[in-house]
Short mmCIF file of C-alpha atoms and ligand atoms in Angstrom, two decimals:
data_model
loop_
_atom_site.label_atom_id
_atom_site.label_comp_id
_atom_site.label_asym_id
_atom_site.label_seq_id
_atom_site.Cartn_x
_atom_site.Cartn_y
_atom_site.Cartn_z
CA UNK A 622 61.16 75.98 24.46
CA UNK A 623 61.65 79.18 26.14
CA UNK A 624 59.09 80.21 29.26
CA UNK A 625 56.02 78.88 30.12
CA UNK A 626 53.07 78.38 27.79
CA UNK A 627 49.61 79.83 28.98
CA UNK A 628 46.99 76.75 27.54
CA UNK A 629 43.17 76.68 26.99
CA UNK A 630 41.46 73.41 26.48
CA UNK A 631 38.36 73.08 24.89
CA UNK A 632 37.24 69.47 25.04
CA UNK A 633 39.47 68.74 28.04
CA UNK A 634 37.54 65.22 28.78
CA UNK A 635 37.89 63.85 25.31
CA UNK A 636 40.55 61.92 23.80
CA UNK A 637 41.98 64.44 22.40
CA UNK A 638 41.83 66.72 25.26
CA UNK A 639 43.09 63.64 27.25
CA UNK A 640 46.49 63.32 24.92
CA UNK A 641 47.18 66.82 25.31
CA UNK A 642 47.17 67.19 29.08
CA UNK A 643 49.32 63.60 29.25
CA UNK A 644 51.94 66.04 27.27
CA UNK A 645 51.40 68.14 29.73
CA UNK A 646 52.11 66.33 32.20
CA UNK A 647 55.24 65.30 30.81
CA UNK A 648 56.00 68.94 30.88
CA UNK A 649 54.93 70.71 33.66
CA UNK A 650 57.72 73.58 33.65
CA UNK A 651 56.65 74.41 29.86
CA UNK A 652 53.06 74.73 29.99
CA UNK A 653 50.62 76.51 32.51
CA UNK A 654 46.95 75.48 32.03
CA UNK A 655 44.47 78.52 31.76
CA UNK A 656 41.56 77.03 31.17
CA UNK A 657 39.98 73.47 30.88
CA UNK A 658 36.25 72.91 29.81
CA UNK A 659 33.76 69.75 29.24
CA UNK A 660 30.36 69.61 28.23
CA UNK A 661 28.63 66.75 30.96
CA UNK A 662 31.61 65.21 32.52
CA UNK A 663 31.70 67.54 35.58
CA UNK A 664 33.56 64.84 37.59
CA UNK A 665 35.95 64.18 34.72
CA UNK A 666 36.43 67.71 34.68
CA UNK A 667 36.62 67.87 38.79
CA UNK A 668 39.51 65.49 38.24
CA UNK A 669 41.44 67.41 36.00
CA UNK A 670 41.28 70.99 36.73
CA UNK A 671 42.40 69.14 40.72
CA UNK A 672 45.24 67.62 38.84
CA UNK A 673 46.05 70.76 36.68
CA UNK A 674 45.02 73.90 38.59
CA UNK A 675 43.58 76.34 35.85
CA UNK A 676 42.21 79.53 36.74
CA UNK A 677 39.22 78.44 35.23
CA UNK A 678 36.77 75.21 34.50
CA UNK A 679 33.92 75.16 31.85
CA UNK A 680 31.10 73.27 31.82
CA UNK A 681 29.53 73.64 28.75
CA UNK A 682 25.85 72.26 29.78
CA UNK A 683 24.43 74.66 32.75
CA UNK A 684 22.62 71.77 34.95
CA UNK A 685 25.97 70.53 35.87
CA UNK A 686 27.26 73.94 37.21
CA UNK A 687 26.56 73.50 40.97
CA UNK A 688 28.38 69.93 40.93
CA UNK A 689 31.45 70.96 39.55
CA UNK A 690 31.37 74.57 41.89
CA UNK A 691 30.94 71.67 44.96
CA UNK A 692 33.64 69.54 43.50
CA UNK A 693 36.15 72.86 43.58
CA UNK A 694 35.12 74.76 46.40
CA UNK A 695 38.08 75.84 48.14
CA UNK A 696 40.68 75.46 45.38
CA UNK A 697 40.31 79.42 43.84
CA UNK A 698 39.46 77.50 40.49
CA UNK A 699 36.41 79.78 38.88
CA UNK A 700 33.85 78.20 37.89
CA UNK A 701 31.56 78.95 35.27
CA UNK A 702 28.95 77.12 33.29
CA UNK A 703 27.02 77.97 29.24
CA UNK A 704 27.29 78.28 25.90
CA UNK A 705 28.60 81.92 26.38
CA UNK A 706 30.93 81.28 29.17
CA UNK A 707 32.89 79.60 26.64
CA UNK A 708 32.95 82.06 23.83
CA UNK A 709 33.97 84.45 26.79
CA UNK A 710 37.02 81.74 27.84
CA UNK A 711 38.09 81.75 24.06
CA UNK A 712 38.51 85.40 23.79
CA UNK A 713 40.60 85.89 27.22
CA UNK A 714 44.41 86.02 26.02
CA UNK A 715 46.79 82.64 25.99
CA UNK A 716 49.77 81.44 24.06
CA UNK A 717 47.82 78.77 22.81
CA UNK A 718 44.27 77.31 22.26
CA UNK A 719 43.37 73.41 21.82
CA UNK A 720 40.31 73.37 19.54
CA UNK A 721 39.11 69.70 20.68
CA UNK A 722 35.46 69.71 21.28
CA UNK A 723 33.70 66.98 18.65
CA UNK A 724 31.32 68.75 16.27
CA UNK A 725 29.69 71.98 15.06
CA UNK A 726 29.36 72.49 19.07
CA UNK A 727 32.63 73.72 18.88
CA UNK A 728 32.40 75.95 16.35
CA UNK A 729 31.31 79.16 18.44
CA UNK A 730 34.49 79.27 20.45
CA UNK A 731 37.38 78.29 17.18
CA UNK A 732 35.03 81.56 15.94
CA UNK A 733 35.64 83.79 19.11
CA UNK A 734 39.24 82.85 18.93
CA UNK A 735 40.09 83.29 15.33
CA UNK A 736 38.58 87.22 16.20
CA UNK A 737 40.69 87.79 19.34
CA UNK A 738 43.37 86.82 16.75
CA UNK A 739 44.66 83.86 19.06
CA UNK A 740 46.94 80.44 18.12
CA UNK A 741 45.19 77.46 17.43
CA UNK A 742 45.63 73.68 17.91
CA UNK A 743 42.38 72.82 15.40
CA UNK A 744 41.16 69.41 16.02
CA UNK A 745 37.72 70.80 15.51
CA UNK A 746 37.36 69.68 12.28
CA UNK A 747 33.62 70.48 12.06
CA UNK A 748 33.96 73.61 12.89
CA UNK A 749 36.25 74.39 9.56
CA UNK A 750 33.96 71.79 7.52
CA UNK A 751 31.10 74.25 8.04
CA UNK A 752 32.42 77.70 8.45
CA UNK A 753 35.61 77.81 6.71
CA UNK A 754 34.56 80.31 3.99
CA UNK A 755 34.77 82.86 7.09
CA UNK A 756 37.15 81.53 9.68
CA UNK A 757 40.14 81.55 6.95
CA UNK A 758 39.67 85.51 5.74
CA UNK A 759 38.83 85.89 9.81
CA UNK A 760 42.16 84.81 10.68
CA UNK A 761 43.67 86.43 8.03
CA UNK A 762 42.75 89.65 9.59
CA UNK A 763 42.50 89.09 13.08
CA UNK A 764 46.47 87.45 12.25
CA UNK A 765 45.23 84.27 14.48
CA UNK A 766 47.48 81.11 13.27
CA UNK A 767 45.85 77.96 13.02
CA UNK A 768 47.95 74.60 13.84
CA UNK A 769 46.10 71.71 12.53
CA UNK A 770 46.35 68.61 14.54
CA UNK A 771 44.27 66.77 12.52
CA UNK A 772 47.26 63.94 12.58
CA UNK A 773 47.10 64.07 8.02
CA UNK A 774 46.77 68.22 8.42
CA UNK A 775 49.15 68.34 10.47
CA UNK A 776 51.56 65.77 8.33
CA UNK A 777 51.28 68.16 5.39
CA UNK A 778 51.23 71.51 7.19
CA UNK A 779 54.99 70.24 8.25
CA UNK A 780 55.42 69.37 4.50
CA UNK A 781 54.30 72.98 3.63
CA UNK A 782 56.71 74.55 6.40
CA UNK A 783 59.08 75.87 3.42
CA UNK A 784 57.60 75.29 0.58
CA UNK A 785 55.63 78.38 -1.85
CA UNK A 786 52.21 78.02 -2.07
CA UNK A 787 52.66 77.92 -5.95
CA UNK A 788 54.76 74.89 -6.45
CA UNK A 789 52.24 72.61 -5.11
CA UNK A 790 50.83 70.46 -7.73
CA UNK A 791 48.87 67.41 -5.37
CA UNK A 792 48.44 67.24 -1.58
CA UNK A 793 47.18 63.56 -0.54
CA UNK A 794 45.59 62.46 2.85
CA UNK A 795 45.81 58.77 4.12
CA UNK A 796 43.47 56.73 5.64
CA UNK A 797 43.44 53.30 7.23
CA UNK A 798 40.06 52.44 5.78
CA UNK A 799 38.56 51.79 9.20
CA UNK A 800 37.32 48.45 10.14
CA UNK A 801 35.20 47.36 7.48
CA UNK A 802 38.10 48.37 4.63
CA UNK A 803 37.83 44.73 3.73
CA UNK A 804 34.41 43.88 3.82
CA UNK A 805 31.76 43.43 1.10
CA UNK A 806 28.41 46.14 0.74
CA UNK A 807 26.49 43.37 2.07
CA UNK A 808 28.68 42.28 5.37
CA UNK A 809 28.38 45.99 6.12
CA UNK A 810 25.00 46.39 6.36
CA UNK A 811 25.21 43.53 9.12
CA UNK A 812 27.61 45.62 11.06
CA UNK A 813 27.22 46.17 14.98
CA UNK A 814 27.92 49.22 16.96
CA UNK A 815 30.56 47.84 18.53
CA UNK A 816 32.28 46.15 15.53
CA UNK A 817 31.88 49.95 14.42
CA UNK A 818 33.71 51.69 16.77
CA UNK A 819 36.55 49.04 16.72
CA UNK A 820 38.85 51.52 14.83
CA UNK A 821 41.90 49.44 13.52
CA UNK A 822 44.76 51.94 14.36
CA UNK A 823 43.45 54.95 15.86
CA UNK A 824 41.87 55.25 19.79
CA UNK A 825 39.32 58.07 18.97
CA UNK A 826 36.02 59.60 21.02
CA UNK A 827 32.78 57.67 19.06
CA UNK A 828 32.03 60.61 16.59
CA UNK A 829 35.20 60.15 14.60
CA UNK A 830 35.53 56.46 15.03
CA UNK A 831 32.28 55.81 13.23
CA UNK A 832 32.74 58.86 10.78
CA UNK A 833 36.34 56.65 10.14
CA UNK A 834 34.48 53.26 9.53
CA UNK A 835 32.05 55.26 7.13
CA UNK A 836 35.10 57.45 5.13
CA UNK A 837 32.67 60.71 6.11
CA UNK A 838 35.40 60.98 8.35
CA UNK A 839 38.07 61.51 5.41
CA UNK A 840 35.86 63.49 3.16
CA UNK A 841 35.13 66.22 6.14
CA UNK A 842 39.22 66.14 6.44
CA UNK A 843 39.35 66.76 2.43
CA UNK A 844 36.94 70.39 3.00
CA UNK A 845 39.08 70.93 6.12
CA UNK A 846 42.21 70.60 4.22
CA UNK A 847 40.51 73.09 0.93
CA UNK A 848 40.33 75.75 3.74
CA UNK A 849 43.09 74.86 5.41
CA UNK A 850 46.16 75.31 2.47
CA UNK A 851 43.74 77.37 0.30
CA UNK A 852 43.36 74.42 -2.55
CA UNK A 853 40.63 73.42 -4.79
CA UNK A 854 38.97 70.20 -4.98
CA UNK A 855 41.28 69.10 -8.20
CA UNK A 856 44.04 69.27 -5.94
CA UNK A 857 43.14 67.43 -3.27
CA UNK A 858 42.33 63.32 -2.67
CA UNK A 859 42.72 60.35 -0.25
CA UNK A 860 44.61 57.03 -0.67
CA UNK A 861 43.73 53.97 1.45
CA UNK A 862 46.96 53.61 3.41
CA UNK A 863 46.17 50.38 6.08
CA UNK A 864 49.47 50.72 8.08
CA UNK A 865 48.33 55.02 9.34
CA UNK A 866 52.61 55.22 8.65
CA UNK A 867 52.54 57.69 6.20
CA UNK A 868 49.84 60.86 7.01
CA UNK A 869 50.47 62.75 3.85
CA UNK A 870 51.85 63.39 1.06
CA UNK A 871 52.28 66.96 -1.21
CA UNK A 872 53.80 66.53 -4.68
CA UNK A 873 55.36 69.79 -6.57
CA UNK A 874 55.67 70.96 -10.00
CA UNK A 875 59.21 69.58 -10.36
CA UNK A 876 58.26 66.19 -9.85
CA UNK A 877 59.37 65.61 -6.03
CA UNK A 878 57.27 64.19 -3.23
CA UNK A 879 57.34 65.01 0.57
CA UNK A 880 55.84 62.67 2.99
CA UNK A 881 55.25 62.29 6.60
CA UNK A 882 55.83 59.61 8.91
CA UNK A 883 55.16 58.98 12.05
CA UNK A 884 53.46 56.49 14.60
CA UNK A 885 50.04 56.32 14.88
CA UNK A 886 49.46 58.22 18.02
CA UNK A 887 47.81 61.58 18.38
CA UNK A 888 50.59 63.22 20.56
CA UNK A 889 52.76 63.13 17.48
CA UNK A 890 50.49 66.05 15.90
CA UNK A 891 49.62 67.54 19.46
CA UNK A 892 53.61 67.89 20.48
CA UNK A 893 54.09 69.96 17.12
CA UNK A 894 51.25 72.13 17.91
CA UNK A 895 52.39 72.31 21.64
CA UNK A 896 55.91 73.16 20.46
CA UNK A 897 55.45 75.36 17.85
CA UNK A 898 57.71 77.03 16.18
CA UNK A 899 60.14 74.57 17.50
CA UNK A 900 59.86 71.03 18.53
CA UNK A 901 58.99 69.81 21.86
CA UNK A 902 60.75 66.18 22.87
CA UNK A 903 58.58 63.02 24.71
CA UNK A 904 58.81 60.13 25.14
CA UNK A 905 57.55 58.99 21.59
CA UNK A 906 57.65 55.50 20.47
CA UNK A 907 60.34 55.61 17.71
CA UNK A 908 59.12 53.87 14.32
CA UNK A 909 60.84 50.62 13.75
CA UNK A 910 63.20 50.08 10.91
CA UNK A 911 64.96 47.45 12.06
CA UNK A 912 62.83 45.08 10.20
CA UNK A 913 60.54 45.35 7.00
CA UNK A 914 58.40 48.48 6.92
CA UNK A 915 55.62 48.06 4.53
CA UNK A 916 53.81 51.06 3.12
CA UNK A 917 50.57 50.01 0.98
CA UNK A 918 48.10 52.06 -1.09
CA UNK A 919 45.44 51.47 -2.69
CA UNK A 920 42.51 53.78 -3.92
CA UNK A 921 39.79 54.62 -2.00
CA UNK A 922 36.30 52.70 -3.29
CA UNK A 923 33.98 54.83 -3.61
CA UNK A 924 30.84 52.67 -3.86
CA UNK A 925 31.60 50.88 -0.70
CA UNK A 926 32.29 54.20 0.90
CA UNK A 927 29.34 56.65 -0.16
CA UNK A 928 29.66 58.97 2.75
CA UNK A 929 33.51 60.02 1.08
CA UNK A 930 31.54 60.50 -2.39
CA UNK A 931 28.99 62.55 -0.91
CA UNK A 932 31.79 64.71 0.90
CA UNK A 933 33.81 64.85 -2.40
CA UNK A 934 31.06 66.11 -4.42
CA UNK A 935 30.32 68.89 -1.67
CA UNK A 936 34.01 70.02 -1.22
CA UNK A 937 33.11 71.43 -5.00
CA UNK A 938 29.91 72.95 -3.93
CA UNK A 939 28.99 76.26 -1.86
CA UNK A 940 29.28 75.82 1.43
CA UNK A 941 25.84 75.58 2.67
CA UNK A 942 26.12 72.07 1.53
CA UNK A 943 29.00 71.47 3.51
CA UNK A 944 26.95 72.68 6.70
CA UNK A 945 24.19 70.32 5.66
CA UNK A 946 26.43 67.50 5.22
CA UNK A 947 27.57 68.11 8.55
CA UNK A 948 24.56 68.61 10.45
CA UNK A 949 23.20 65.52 8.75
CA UNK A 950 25.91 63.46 9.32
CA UNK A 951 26.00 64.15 13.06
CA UNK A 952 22.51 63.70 13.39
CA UNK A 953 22.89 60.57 11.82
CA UNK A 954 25.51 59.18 13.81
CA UNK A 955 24.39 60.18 16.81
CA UNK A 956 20.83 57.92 15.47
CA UNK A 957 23.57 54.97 14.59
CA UNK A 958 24.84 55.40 18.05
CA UNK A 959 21.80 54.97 19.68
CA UNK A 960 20.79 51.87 17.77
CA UNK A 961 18.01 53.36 15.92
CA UNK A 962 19.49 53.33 12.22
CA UNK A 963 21.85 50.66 10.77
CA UNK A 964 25.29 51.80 10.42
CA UNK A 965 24.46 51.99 6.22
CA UNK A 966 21.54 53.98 6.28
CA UNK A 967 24.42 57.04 7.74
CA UNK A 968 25.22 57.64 4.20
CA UNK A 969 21.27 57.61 2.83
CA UNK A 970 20.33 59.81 5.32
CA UNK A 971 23.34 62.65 4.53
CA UNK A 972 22.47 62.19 0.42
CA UNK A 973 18.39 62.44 1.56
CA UNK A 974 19.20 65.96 3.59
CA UNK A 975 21.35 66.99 0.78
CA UNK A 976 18.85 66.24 -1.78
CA UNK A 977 16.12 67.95 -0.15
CA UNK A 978 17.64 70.92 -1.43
CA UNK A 979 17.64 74.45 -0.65
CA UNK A 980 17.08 75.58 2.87
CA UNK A 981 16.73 78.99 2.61
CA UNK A 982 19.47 80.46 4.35
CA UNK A 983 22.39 81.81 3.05
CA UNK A 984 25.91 81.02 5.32
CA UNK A 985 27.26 84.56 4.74
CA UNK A 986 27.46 84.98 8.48
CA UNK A 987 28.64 83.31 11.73
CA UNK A 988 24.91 83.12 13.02
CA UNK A 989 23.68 82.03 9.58
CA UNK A 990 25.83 79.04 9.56
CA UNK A 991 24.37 78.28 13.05
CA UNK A 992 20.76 78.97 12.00
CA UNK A 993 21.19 76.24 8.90
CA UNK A 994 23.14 73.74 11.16
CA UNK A 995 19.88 74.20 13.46
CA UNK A 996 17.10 73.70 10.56
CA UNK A 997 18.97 71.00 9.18
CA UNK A 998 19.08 69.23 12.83
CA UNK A 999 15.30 69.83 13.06
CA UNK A 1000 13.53 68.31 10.15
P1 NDP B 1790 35.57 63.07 22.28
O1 NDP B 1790 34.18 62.65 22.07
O2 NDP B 1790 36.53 62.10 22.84
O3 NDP B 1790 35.63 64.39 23.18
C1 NDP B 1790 34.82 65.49 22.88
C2 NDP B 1790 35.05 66.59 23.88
O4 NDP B 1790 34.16 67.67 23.55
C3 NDP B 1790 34.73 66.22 25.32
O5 NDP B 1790 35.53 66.97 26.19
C4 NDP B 1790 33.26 66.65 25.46
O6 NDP B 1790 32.88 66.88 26.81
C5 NDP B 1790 33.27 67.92 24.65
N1 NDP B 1790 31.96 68.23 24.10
C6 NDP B 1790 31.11 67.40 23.45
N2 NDP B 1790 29.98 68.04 23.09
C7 NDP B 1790 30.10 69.30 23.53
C8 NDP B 1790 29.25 70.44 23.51
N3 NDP B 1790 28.02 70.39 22.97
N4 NDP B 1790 29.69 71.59 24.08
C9 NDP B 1790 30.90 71.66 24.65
N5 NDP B 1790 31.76 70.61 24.71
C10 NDP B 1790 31.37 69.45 24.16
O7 NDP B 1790 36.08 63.60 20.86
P2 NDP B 1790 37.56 63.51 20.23
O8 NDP B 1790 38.56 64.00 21.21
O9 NDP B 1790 37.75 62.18 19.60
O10 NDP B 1790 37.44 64.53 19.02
C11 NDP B 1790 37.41 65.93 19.22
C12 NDP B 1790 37.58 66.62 17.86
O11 NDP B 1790 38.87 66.30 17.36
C13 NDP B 1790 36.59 66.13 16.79
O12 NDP B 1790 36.24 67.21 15.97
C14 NDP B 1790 37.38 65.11 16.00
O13 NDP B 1790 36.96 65.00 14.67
C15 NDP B 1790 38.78 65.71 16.08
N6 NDP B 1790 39.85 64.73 15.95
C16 NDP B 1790 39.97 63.74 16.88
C17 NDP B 1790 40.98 62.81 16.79
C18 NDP B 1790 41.17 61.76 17.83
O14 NDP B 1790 42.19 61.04 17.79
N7 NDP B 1790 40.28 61.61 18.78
C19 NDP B 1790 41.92 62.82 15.63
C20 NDP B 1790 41.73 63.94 14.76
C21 NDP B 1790 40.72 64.84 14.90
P3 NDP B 1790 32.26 65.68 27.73
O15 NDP B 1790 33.40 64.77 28.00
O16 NDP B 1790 31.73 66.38 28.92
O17 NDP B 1790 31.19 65.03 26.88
#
């Protein structure tokens, strides 16, 4: 890589934020940290933006501005705290953006970004669940690129690299299956929190562990990946892969197949966003083939997994019911996570919200989508 990368971080605190800047760190001739943000986690935030030196740390919640100026007085680190300090961070210039705050929260700055025409690393997957139909023509005019680093987006985007749009006949996600893959309907409705956000393979921030033990988590990535490589629903599925060895797969009119591999460890996505167009070398764990590598599939049950069928069906809808799908869901997970739903009810609260029909609103516009994501979290 040639000069030094200017970086914004939105999401520092989280675990993805938290693999990116350990790349970082790795790297600290390549990359030059712009800007770092949190929503709560002043102190985690304190820490980093000490360890980093941005120009700039964002707190997205307001109370916890006069903390985090106190924690980095003296340093020449600005400060600044809100909703709209953010969307003013993601429109300042930088060689690359890391799209990692969890939920539709994050959607307001991927938006501001995608105008000012910047690069993206999009974990955000939210974001593109709900407002794809206008961040993908956005980008297209604004010429912003977005890197997935969704770790199966990200498998077939480097599948994609050289390959025409036209000759692609299937593109298939993996998943694990999360931690109740083997369990009956009625163990799961037993389930604990904690047995919940024991994810097998992955260590992931609470949303997308229990979106991963529900499958909601794959069916968001199946709209994400519609918008993403501009295919329809026919196109598109998820196999239940246990070992998370093999992200994706894309299969092409001739008959061949092209896979990716790759440990199960979110820098593996994040260095190819970080490195783009080239590669960038760390100290990755190689995969083993010194001894029996085994690869197994098996389809993704449905019945056991309602949240996935509910996503399916709305990856062929309009997408005001993907924003209600989302809103619903992360309303209901948050209501899991606080112990006042069981972890099955997740899925008959999402089909209830879709159900209840039409809302009203038509997503034809940034602050539509925002205004449905809002009735939807009210009632
Ligand atoms: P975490 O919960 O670990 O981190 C979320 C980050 O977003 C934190 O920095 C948090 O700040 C910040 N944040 C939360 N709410 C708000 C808000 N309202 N306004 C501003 N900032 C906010 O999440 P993950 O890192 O696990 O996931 C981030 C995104 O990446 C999600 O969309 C997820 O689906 C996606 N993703 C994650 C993967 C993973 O391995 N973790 C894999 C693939 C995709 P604070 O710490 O202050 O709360």
């Amino acid at each position: 890589m040639t000069g030094k990368k200017s970086i914004t971080i939105f999401g520092a605190t989280g675990s993805v934020g938290g693999s990116t800047l350990s790349l970082i760190r790795e790297h600290p001739d390549s990359f030059t940290p712009h800007a770092l943000t949190a929503h709560r986690d002043y102190q985690g935030l304190a820490k980093l933006a000490l360890e980093f030196k941005p120009a700039h740390a964002v707190i997205a919640d307001e109370a916890f501005y006069t903390p985090l100026s106190e924690a980095l007085a003296g340093t020449g680190i600005r400060v600044a705290a809100g909703a709209q300090a953010l969307i003013d961070i993601a429109a300042q210039k930088v060689d690359l953006i890391v799209a990692a705050i969890v939920g539709v929260a994050g959607l307001a700055p991927v938006w501001k970004a995608v105008e000012a025409g910047q690069t993206i690393a999009l974990a955000n997957k939210e974001a593109l669940v709900s407002a794809g139909h206008l961040i993908m023509p956005a980008a297209r005019k604004s010429g912003a690129n977005l890197l997935p680093i969704d770790s199966e987006h990200n498998a077939i985007f480097q599948c994609l690299r050289h390959e025409s749009h036209e000759h692609i006949e299937r593109i298939i996600l993996t998943a694990s299956g999360g931690p109740f893959r083997e369990m009956t309907l009625a163990e799961m409705q037993q389930v604990t929190i904690e047995q919940a956000l024991q994810h097998p393979n992955w260590s992931m921030g609470p949303k997308i562990t229990i979106d991963s033990a529900t499958m909601m988590n794959k069916g968001l990535e199946l709209i994400e990946a519609a918008w993403l490589f501009d295919e329809g629903a026919k196109k598109l599925d998820a196999i239940i892969h246990p070992q998370s060895t093999l992200h994706g797969l894309v299969g092409f009119k001739d008959g061949s197949w092209l896979a990716h591999l790759g440990i199960a460890d979110m820098r593996v996505p994040i260095s190819y966003a970080l490195g783009w167009p080239e590669r960038l070398a760390w100290q990755a764990q190689p995969l083993d083939f010194s001894s029996a590598l085994t690869l197994d599939f098996a389809p993704v049950d449905e019945t056991k997994f309602p949240c996935f069928q509910l996503a399916k069906q709305v990856m062929a809808g309009v997408p005001e019911q993907a924003i209600i799908l989302n809103a619903a869901n992360e309303v209901a997970v948050a209501k899991f996570l606080n112990g006042d739903i069981g972890f099955c009810d997740i899925a008959g609260h999402v089909r209830a919200t879709l159900e209840a029909g039409d809302y009203g609103i038509i997503a034809d516009s940034f602050e539509a989508i925002l205004a449905l994501d809002r009735e939807i979290r009210q009632r």
